[in-house]
Amino acid sequence: MNRRGASGEGIVTLYRVILISLIALGILGISSVSYVHYIDVKEVEAHLMYVGVLKCLAGSEGIVNLDFFGSEEKKENLLKSCGYGGEMSRFFVRATIYDSSLNKVIEIYQGDVGNLWLKNFFEKVKMSSGDAVKRNPGYYKNSVPLDVKYLKDGKIENGKIDLEVFVNAE
Amino acid sequence: MAMKNKRAEVLQSVLIQIALVGLVMVLFIFATADKINARGVKQQVLEKEIALLIDSASPVMEFAIDKKSINGVISDIKLDAGRVKVIVDGLGSVKGYPFFTRYDVGVRSEGNKFVIRVE
């Protein structure tokens, strides 16, 4: 091989190495932006919000004062009525109170009920990896037994609370 | 003889290329592995832990966070517009993580700890 040919091959090799390095750096750049290990705490947040709202509603005596939620504004702003501030748009919280015959007495809520489709979607479509998993919402629902009482028009009656909390990705 | 030399040169060139590609790939793998354990993850852990502690706290509760821990060196903790922002190993927090509480929350620096108080 003559000298010109050798130097030509050297340039091609250098060009290839630079190209491969650029591709590798490109992949690294993209992965460093898109890949951050995600720690999901939405389910825990749903539990904590459930406990907080239940404390707010029933207090330490286990009596829900329905007269407090008399106005539509308070009924539709459960979290605000409980004193929660800040970013509440990720939450959907709904408390349904029944009497002892399980007739619905009142529904107090905050947030967009339409968000629940996301929970149903993730229940039907199981995903264990990928970016979409981050979108899997946190959800907790529980019924408090019938010994919970509620105060309405000055009278204390036995009843039951169904409380559900939905937490969307931030 | 000339043919043999040419083959040797091609082989040498291919070997050099493979070695260089291998080197680049090793660097890439190390950089990715480093990213997995990076400051961003430590920051995420701290921010979410603190947010959950605030979420579950009752009034007059205090909790202390060491400035130096296994998760790195924390230079500042901010509670800004309902979000916890932690600066760890010099990495500033862009978004932070949201917390929810019905109570007032404050943070103060006290010696080698940050103290978060709910009241």
Coordinates of C-alpha atoms in Angstrom, one line a residue, chain A:
Chain A
M1 CA 0.0 0.0 0.0
N2 CA 1.4 3.4 -0.8
R3 CA 1.6 6.3 1.6
R4 CA -1.3 8.2 0.1
G5 CA -3.5 5.1 0.4
A6 CA -2.6 4.5 4.0
S7 CA -3.3 8.1 5.0
G8 CA -6.7 7.9 3.1
E9 CA -7.6 4.8 5.1
G10 CA -6.6 6.5 8.3
I11 CA -8.9 9.4 7.6
V12 CA -11.8 7.0 6.9
T13 CA -11.1 5.2 10.2
L14 CA -11.0 8.5 12.1
Y15 CA -14.2 9.6 10.4
R16 CA -15.9 6.3 11.4
V17 CA -14.7 6.6 15.0
I18 CA -16.0 10.2 15.2
L19 CA -19.3 9.1 13.7
I20 CA -19.7 6.2 16.2
S21 CA -18.7 8.5 19.1
L22 CA -21.3 11.1 18.0
I23 CA -24.0 8.4 17.7
A24 CA -23.1 7.0 21.2
L25 CA -23.1 10.5 22.7
G26 CA -26.4 11.2 21.0
I27 CA -27.9 8.0 22.5
L28 CA -26.4 9.0 25.9
G29 CA -27.8 12.5 25.7
I30 CA -31.3 11.3 24.8
S31 CA -31.3 8.6 27.5
S32 CA -30.1 11.0 30.1
V33 CA -33.0 13.3 29.4
S34 CA -35.7 10.7 29.1
Y35 CA -34.4 8.1 31.6
V36 CA -34.8 9.0 35.2
H37 CA -35.6 6.2 37.6
Y38 CA -39.2 6.9 38.7
I39 CA -40.3 6.2 42.3
D40 CA -44.1 5.9 42.5
V41 CA -45.7 7.2 45.7
K42 CA -49.2 8.0 44.4
E43 CA -50.8 4.9 46.0
V44 CA -49.3 6.1 49.4
E45 CA -50.5 9.6 48.8
A46 CA -54.1 8.2 48.1
H47 CA -54.0 6.4 51.5
L48 CA -52.7 9.5 53.3
M49 CA -55.3 11.8 51.7
Y50 CA -58.0 9.2 52.7
V51 CA -56.9 9.4 56.3
G52 CA -56.7 13.2 56.3
V53 CA -60.1 13.7 54.7
L54 CA -61.7 11.1 57.0
K55 CA -60.3 13.0 60.0
C56 CA -61.6 16.2 58.6
L57 CA -65.1 14.9 57.9
A58 CA -65.7 12.8 61.0
G59 CA -63.3 14.5 63.5
S60 CA -62.2 12.7 66.6
E61 CA -65.8 11.9 67.7
G62 CA -66.8 10.3 64.4
I63 CA -69.6 12.7 63.7
V64 CA -69.9 14.3 60.3
N65 CA -71.5 17.7 60.4
L66 CA -73.6 17.8 57.3
D67 CA -74.9 21.3 58.1
F68 CA -71.3 22.5 57.5
F69 CA -71.6 21.2 53.9
G70 CA -74.9 22.8 53.3
S71 CA -73.9 25.1 50.5
E72 CA -73.1 23.8 47.0
E73 CA -69.7 25.5 47.1
K74 CA -68.7 23.5 50.1
K75 CA -70.1 20.3 48.7
E76 CA -68.1 20.7 45.5
N77 CA -64.9 21.7 47.2
L78 CA -64.3 19.0 49.8
L79 CA -60.6 19.5 50.1
K80 CA -60.8 23.3 50.2
S81 CA -63.5 23.0 52.9
C82 CA -61.2 20.8 54.9
G83 CA -58.4 23.4 54.7
Y84 CA -56.2 21.8 52.0
G85 CA -54.5 24.3 49.8
G86 CA -51.9 24.2 47.0
E87 CA -52.0 21.8 44.0
M88 CA -55.2 20.0 44.4
S89 CA -55.9 19.5 40.7
R90 CA -54.2 16.0 40.8
F91 CA -56.8 14.7 43.3
F92 CA -60.3 13.5 42.9
V93 CA -61.9 12.9 46.3
R94 CA -65.5 11.9 46.8
A95 CA -67.3 11.2 50.1
T96 CA -70.7 9.6 49.9
I97 CA -72.7 9.5 53.1
Y98 CA -75.6 7.0 53.5
D99 CA -78.2 6.7 56.2
S100 CA -78.7 3.5 58.2
S101 CA -81.0 2.2 55.4
L102 CA -78.2 2.8 52.9
N103 CA -80.0 5.7 51.2
K104 CA -77.7 8.3 49.9
V105 CA -77.8 11.4 52.1
I106 CA -75.1 13.6 50.5
E107 CA -72.2 13.4 48.1
I108 CA -69.3 15.8 48.9
Y109 CA -66.4 15.9 46.4
Q110 CA -63.6 17.8 44.8
G111 CA -61.9 17.3 41.5
D112 CA -62.8 15.9 38.1
V113 CA -64.7 12.6 38.2
G114 CA -63.7 12.1 34.6
N115 CA -60.2 11.3 35.7
L116 CA -61.4 7.9 37.0
W117 CA -61.3 6.6 33.4
L118 CA -57.5 6.5 33.8
K119 CA -57.9 4.2 36.8
N120 CA -60.2 1.9 34.8
F121 CA -57.8 2.0 31.9
F122 CA -54.8 0.9 33.9
E123 CA -56.9 -1.8 35.6
K124 CA -57.7 -3.3 32.2
V125 CA -54.4 -2.7 30.5
K126 CA -51.6 -4.1 32.7
M127 CA -48.3 -2.3 32.2
S128 CA -45.2 -3.2 34.1
S129 CA -42.6 -1.1 32.4
G130 CA -42.2 2.0 30.2
D131 CA -43.0 5.6 30.6
A132 CA -46.7 5.0 30.6
V133 CA -46.4 3.4 34.1
K134 CA -45.8 6.8 35.5
R135 CA -49.3 7.7 34.5
N136 CA -50.8 4.9 36.5
P137 CA -52.8 6.8 39.1
G138 CA -53.0 6.2 42.8
Y139 CA -56.4 5.1 44.1
Y140 CA -57.9 4.1 47.5
K141 CA -61.5 3.5 48.4
N142 CA -63.0 2.3 51.7
S143 CA -66.3 2.2 53.5
V144 CA -66.4 3.3 57.1
P145 CA -68.7 1.0 59.1
L146 CA -72.2 2.0 60.1
D147 CA -71.3 3.4 63.5
V148 CA -70.3 6.7 61.9
K149 CA -72.8 9.3 62.8
Y150 CA -73.8 12.4 61.0
L151 CA -75.4 15.6 62.1
K152 CA -78.2 17.0 60.1
D153 CA -80.6 19.6 61.1
G154 CA -79.4 19.4 64.7
K155 CA -80.1 15.6 64.9
I156 CA -77.4 12.9 65.2
E157 CA -78.2 9.8 63.1
N158 CA -76.3 6.5 62.3
G159 CA -74.8 6.3 58.9
K160 CA -71.9 5.2 56.7
I161 CA -69.3 6.9 54.6
D162 CA -67.9 5.7 51.3
L163 CA -64.7 7.6 50.7
E164 CA -62.6 7.3 47.6
V165 CA -59.4 9.1 46.7
F166 CA -57.8 9.3 43.2
V167 CA -54.3 10.7 42.7
N168 CA -53.1 11.6 39.3
A169 CA -49.5 12.0 38.2
E170 CA -48.0 15.3 39.1

